Amino acid sequence: MLRFFTALLFALLIITPASAEDVTAVDKQAFQHVISGQLDAFKSDNGPLAYSFAAPLVTKIFPTVDNFMAMVKQGYAPVYNNDSYRFGELTIDSVGRPAQHVTLTTRDGHHYEAVYAMQRQADGTWKISGCSLLEIPGVDV
């Protein structure tokens, strides 16, 4: 029984997600570059470029640029059509992915927090593997 618990503890230590301290300043710059690139692509309605920043999991769910852009326009309008954005804190999400917080301000003055989950690719680059969005009522940024 002791061997079982020792093995279980060892397994949990191996799969413990990275902490925010494990993400380097270079990684954080890369996250912001990728997210800015996608936000700029949305602003100029450049679907292929915006789609190129999406991780394989996202492109598997939305296999065409048109599917992806329709999803963003319908479900993430403040991401697609914002007036300004600013980067906030870097955290680790519940599944261990680095998550970059971004405050978005829409043209009509509403504020949102977008949390971008990032995924390192085999070539070492970072792509966006998800985004959650929450309106921040009554906050001036």
PDB file of C-alpha atoms in Angstrom:
ATOM      1  CA  MET A   1       0.000   0.000   0.000  1.00  0.00           C
ATOM      2  CA  LEU A   2       2.848   2.376   0.827  1.00  0.00           C
ATOM      3  CA  ARG A   3       4.368   1.681  -2.608  1.00  0.00           C
ATOM      4  CA  PHE A   4       1.067   2.628  -4.247  1.00  0.00           C
ATOM      5  CA  PHE A   5       0.869   5.991  -2.455  1.00  0.00           C
ATOM      6  CA  THR A   6       4.551   6.691  -3.121  1.00  0.00           C
ATOM      7  CA  ALA A   7       4.033   5.960  -6.820  1.00  0.00           C
ATOM      8  CA  LEU A   8       0.891   8.120  -6.866  1.00  0.00           C
ATOM      9  CA  LEU A   9       2.685  11.023  -5.187  1.00  0.00           C
ATOM     10  CA  PHE A  10       5.593  10.716  -7.636  1.00  0.00           C
ATOM     11  CA  ALA A  11       3.162  10.695 -10.586  1.00  0.00           C
ATOM     12  CA  LEU A  12       1.441  13.823  -9.292  1.00  0.00           C
ATOM     13  CA  LEU A  13       4.766  15.603  -8.927  1.00  0.00           C
ATOM     14  CA  ILE A  14       5.655  14.771 -12.519  1.00  0.00           C
ATOM     15  CA  ILE A  15       2.390  16.138 -13.922  1.00  0.00           C
ATOM     16  CA  THR A  16       2.197  19.254 -11.780  1.00  0.00           C
ATOM     17  CA  PRO A  17       1.584  22.179 -14.132  1.00  0.00           C
ATOM     18  CA  ALA A  18       4.171  24.867 -14.635  1.00  0.00           C
ATOM     19  CA  SER A  19       4.006  27.944 -12.487  1.00  0.00           C
ATOM     20  CA  ALA A  20       3.978  31.537 -13.713  1.00  0.00           C
ATOM     21  CA  GLU A  21       7.626  31.768 -12.638  1.00  0.00           C
ATOM     22  CA  ASP A  22       8.491  29.034 -15.172  1.00  0.00           C
ATOM     23  CA  VAL A  23       7.408  31.283 -18.036  1.00  0.00           C
ATOM     24  CA  THR A  24      10.293  33.461 -19.159  1.00  0.00           C
ATOM     25  CA  ALA A  25      10.229  37.134 -20.078  1.00  0.00           C
ATOM     26  CA  VAL A  26      10.910  36.030 -23.660  1.00  0.00           C
ATOM     27  CA  ASP A  27       7.820  33.791 -23.544  1.00  0.00           C
ATOM     28  CA  LYS A  28       5.711  36.657 -22.190  1.00  0.00           C
ATOM     29  CA  GLN A  29       6.929  38.884 -25.047  1.00  0.00           C
ATOM     30  CA  ALA A  30       6.058  36.111 -27.496  1.00  0.00           C
ATOM     31  CA  PHE A  31       2.528  35.804 -26.029  1.00  0.00           C
ATOM     32  CA  GLN A  32       1.981  39.523 -26.406  1.00  0.00           C
ATOM     33  CA  HIS A  33       3.378  39.503 -29.952  1.00  0.00           C
ATOM     34  CA  VAL A  34       1.065  36.640 -30.972  1.00  0.00           C
ATOM     35  CA  ILE A  35      -2.014  38.166 -29.332  1.00  0.00           C
ATOM     36  CA  SER A  36      -1.276  41.628 -30.775  1.00  0.00           C
ATOM     37  CA  GLY A  37      -0.790  40.059 -34.186  1.00  0.00           C
ATOM     38  CA  GLN A  38      -4.155  38.358 -34.017  1.00  0.00           C
ATOM     39  CA  LEU A  39      -5.956  41.457 -32.677  1.00  0.00           C
ATOM     40  CA  ASP A  40      -4.395  43.573 -35.451  1.00  0.00           C
ATOM     41  CA  ALA A  41      -5.440  40.968 -38.025  1.00  0.00           C
ATOM     42  CA  PHE A  42      -9.015  41.095 -36.726  1.00  0.00           C
ATOM     43  CA  LYS A  43      -8.971  44.899 -36.876  1.00  0.00           C
ATOM     44  CA  SER A  44      -7.982  44.758 -40.558  1.00  0.00           C
ATOM     45  CA  ASP A  45     -10.398  41.835 -41.204  1.00  0.00           C
ATOM     46  CA  ASN A  46      -7.500  39.626 -42.311  1.00  0.00           C
ATOM     47  CA  GLY A  47      -8.988  36.199 -41.560  1.00  0.00           C
ATOM     48  CA  PRO A  48      -6.089  34.074 -42.838  1.00  0.00           C
ATOM     49  CA  LEU A  49      -3.582  35.997 -40.729  1.00  0.00           C
ATOM     50  CA  ALA A  50      -5.802  35.889 -37.610  1.00  0.00           C
ATOM     51  CA  TYR A  51      -6.304  32.142 -38.125  1.00  0.00           C
ATOM     52  CA  SER A  52      -2.543  31.581 -38.382  1.00  0.00           C
ATOM     53  CA  PHE A  53      -2.160  32.473 -34.670  1.00  0.00           C
ATOM     54  CA  ALA A  54      -4.545  29.689 -33.579  1.00  0.00           C
ATOM     55  CA  ALA A  55      -3.180  26.462 -32.092  1.00  0.00           C
ATOM     56  CA  PRO A  56      -3.899  23.124 -33.804  1.00  0.00           C
ATOM     57  CA  LEU A  57      -6.690  22.303 -31.338  1.00  0.00           C
ATOM     58  CA  VAL A  58      -8.547  25.438 -32.416  1.00  0.00           C
ATOM     59  CA  THR A  59      -7.976  24.833 -36.127  1.00  0.00           C
ATOM     60  CA  LYS A  60      -9.229  21.271 -35.693  1.00  0.00           C
ATOM     61  CA  ILE A  61     -12.489  22.550 -34.186  1.00  0.00           C
ATOM     62  CA  PHE A  62     -12.763  25.330 -36.799  1.00  0.00           C
ATOM     63  CA  PRO A  63     -11.180  23.751 -39.901  1.00  0.00           C
ATOM     64  CA  THR A  64     -11.607  26.765 -42.206  1.00  0.00           C
ATOM     65  CA  VAL A  65     -10.821  30.446 -41.914  1.00  0.00           C
ATOM     66  CA  ASP A  66     -14.487  31.239 -42.587  1.00  0.00           C
ATOM     67  CA  ASN A  67     -15.657  28.977 -39.713  1.00  0.00           C
ATOM     68  CA  PHE A  68     -13.115  30.526 -37.388  1.00  0.00           C
ATOM     69  CA  MET A  69     -13.964  34.107 -38.306  1.00  0.00           C
ATOM     70  CA  ALA A  70     -17.714  33.480 -37.986  1.00  0.00           C
ATOM     71  CA  MET A  71     -17.162  32.072 -34.486  1.00  0.00           C
ATOM     72  CA  VAL A  72     -15.041  35.064 -33.460  1.00  0.00           C
ATOM     73  CA  LYS A  73     -17.467  37.628 -34.890  1.00  0.00           C
ATOM     74  CA  GLN A  74     -20.450  35.978 -33.159  1.00  0.00           C
ATOM     75  CA  GLY A  75     -18.990  34.872 -29.848  1.00  0.00           C
ATOM     76  CA  TYR A  76     -16.059  37.224 -29.349  1.00  0.00           C
ATOM     77  CA  ALA A  77     -17.220  40.536 -30.822  1.00  0.00           C
ATOM     78  CA  PRO A  78     -15.144  42.621 -28.343  1.00  0.00           C
ATOM     79  CA  VAL A  79     -12.022  40.695 -29.394  1.00  0.00           C
ATOM     80  CA  TYR A  80     -12.844  41.113 -33.070  1.00  0.00           C
ATOM     81  CA  ASN A  81     -13.894  44.748 -32.888  1.00  0.00           C
ATOM     82  CA  ASN A  82     -12.198  46.659 -30.065  1.00  0.00           C
ATOM     83  CA  ASP A  83     -10.929  50.188 -29.842  1.00  0.00           C
ATOM     84  CA  SER A  84      -7.923  49.461 -27.633  1.00  0.00           C
ATOM     85  CA  TYR A  85      -6.316  46.791 -25.486  1.00  0.00           C
ATOM     86  CA  ARG A  86      -3.700  46.499 -22.794  1.00  0.00           C
ATOM     87  CA  PHE A  87      -1.855  43.530 -21.404  1.00  0.00           C
ATOM     88  CA  GLY A  88      -2.310  42.540 -17.787  1.00  0.00           C
ATOM     89  CA  GLU A  89      -1.006  39.755 -15.631  1.00  0.00           C
ATOM     90  CA  LEU A  90       0.283  36.390 -16.723  1.00  0.00           C
ATOM     91  CA  THR A  91      -1.171  33.388 -14.920  1.00  0.00           C
ATOM     92  CA  ILE A  92      -1.408  29.632 -15.336  1.00  0.00           C
ATOM     93  CA  ASP A  93      -4.843  28.253 -16.178  1.00  0.00           C
ATOM     94  CA  SER A  94      -6.525  25.243 -14.578  1.00  0.00           C
ATOM     95  CA  VAL A  95      -4.936  22.803 -17.038  1.00  0.00           C
ATOM     96  CA  GLY A  96      -1.428  24.230 -16.698  1.00  0.00           C
ATOM     97  CA  ARG A  97      -1.258  26.476 -19.753  1.00  0.00           C
ATOM     98  CA  PRO A  98       0.202  29.975 -19.521  1.00  0.00           C
ATOM     99  CA  ALA A  99      -2.640  32.491 -19.688  1.00  0.00           C
ATOM    100  CA  GLN A 100      -2.154  36.116 -20.716  1.00  0.00           C
ATOM    101  CA  HIS A 101      -4.799  38.554 -19.441  1.00  0.00           C
ATOM    102  CA  VAL A 102      -5.796  41.369 -21.791  1.00  0.00           C
ATOM    103  CA  THR A 103      -8.186  44.240 -21.049  1.00  0.00           C
ATOM    104  CA  LEU A 104     -10.174  45.256 -24.118  1.00  0.00           C
ATOM    105  CA  THR A 105     -12.121  48.471 -24.564  1.00  0.00           C
ATOM    106  CA  THR A 106     -14.799  48.521 -27.237  1.00  0.00           C
ATOM    107  CA  ARG A 107     -15.714  51.524 -29.346  1.00  0.00           C
ATOM    108  CA  ASP A 108     -18.880  51.996 -27.285  1.00  0.00           C
ATOM    109  CA  GLY A 109     -16.863  52.216 -24.058  1.00  0.00           C
ATOM    110  CA  HIS A 110     -17.474  48.742 -22.624  1.00  0.00           C
ATOM    111  CA  HIS A 111     -14.566  46.908 -21.014  1.00  0.00           C
ATOM    112  CA  TYR A 112     -13.775  43.202 -21.162  1.00  0.00           C
ATOM    113  CA  GLU A 113     -11.130  40.906 -19.813  1.00  0.00           C
ATOM    114  CA  ALA A 114      -9.905  38.342 -22.307  1.00  0.00           C
ATOM    115  CA  VAL A 115      -7.757  35.518 -20.981  1.00  0.00           C
ATOM    116  CA  TYR A 116      -5.688  33.903 -23.716  1.00  0.00           C
ATOM    117  CA  ALA A 117      -4.432  30.362 -23.101  1.00  0.00           C
ATOM    118  CA  MET A 118      -1.141  29.812 -24.884  1.00  0.00           C
ATOM    119  CA  GLN A 119       0.360  26.566 -26.166  1.00  0.00           C
ATOM    120  CA  ARG A 120       3.992  25.980 -27.141  1.00  0.00           C
ATOM    121  CA  GLN A 121       4.347  24.322 -30.532  1.00  0.00           C
ATOM    122  CA  ALA A 122       6.878  21.656 -31.491  1.00  0.00           C
ATOM    123  CA  ASP A 123       9.007  24.316 -33.194  1.00  0.00           C
ATOM    124  CA  GLY A 124       9.137  26.371 -29.971  1.00  0.00           C
ATOM    125  CA  THR A 125       6.710  29.068 -31.083  1.00  0.00           C
ATOM    126  CA  TRP A 126       3.530  29.937 -29.181  1.00  0.00           C
ATOM    127  CA  LYS A 127      -0.043  29.865 -30.468  1.00  0.00           C
ATOM    128  CA  ILE A 128      -3.413  30.732 -28.955  1.00  0.00           C
ATOM    129  CA  SER A 129      -5.207  27.614 -27.720  1.00  0.00           C
ATOM    130  CA  GLY A 130      -8.234  29.323 -26.233  1.00  0.00           C
ATOM    131  CA  CYS A 131      -9.735  32.571 -25.061  1.00  0.00           C
ATOM    132  CA  SER A 132     -12.276  33.319 -22.376  1.00  0.00           C
ATOM    133  CA  LEU A 133     -14.054  36.640 -22.292  1.00  0.00           C
ATOM    134  CA  LEU A 134     -15.817  38.445 -19.466  1.00  0.00           C
ATOM    135  CA  GLU A 135     -17.386  41.907 -19.449  1.00  0.00           C
ATOM    136  CA  ILE A 136     -16.094  44.223 -16.717  1.00  0.00           C
ATOM    137  CA  PRO A 137     -19.090  46.413 -15.856  1.00  0.00           C
ATOM    138  CA  GLY A 138     -18.499  49.978 -14.695  1.00  0.00           C
ATOM    139  CA  VAL A 139     -14.709  49.924 -14.906  1.00  0.00           C
ATOM    140  CA  ASP A 140     -12.756  52.797 -16.411  1.00  0.00           C
ATOM    141  CA  VAL A 141      -9.456  51.664 -17.864  1.00  0.00           C
TER     142      VAL A 141
END
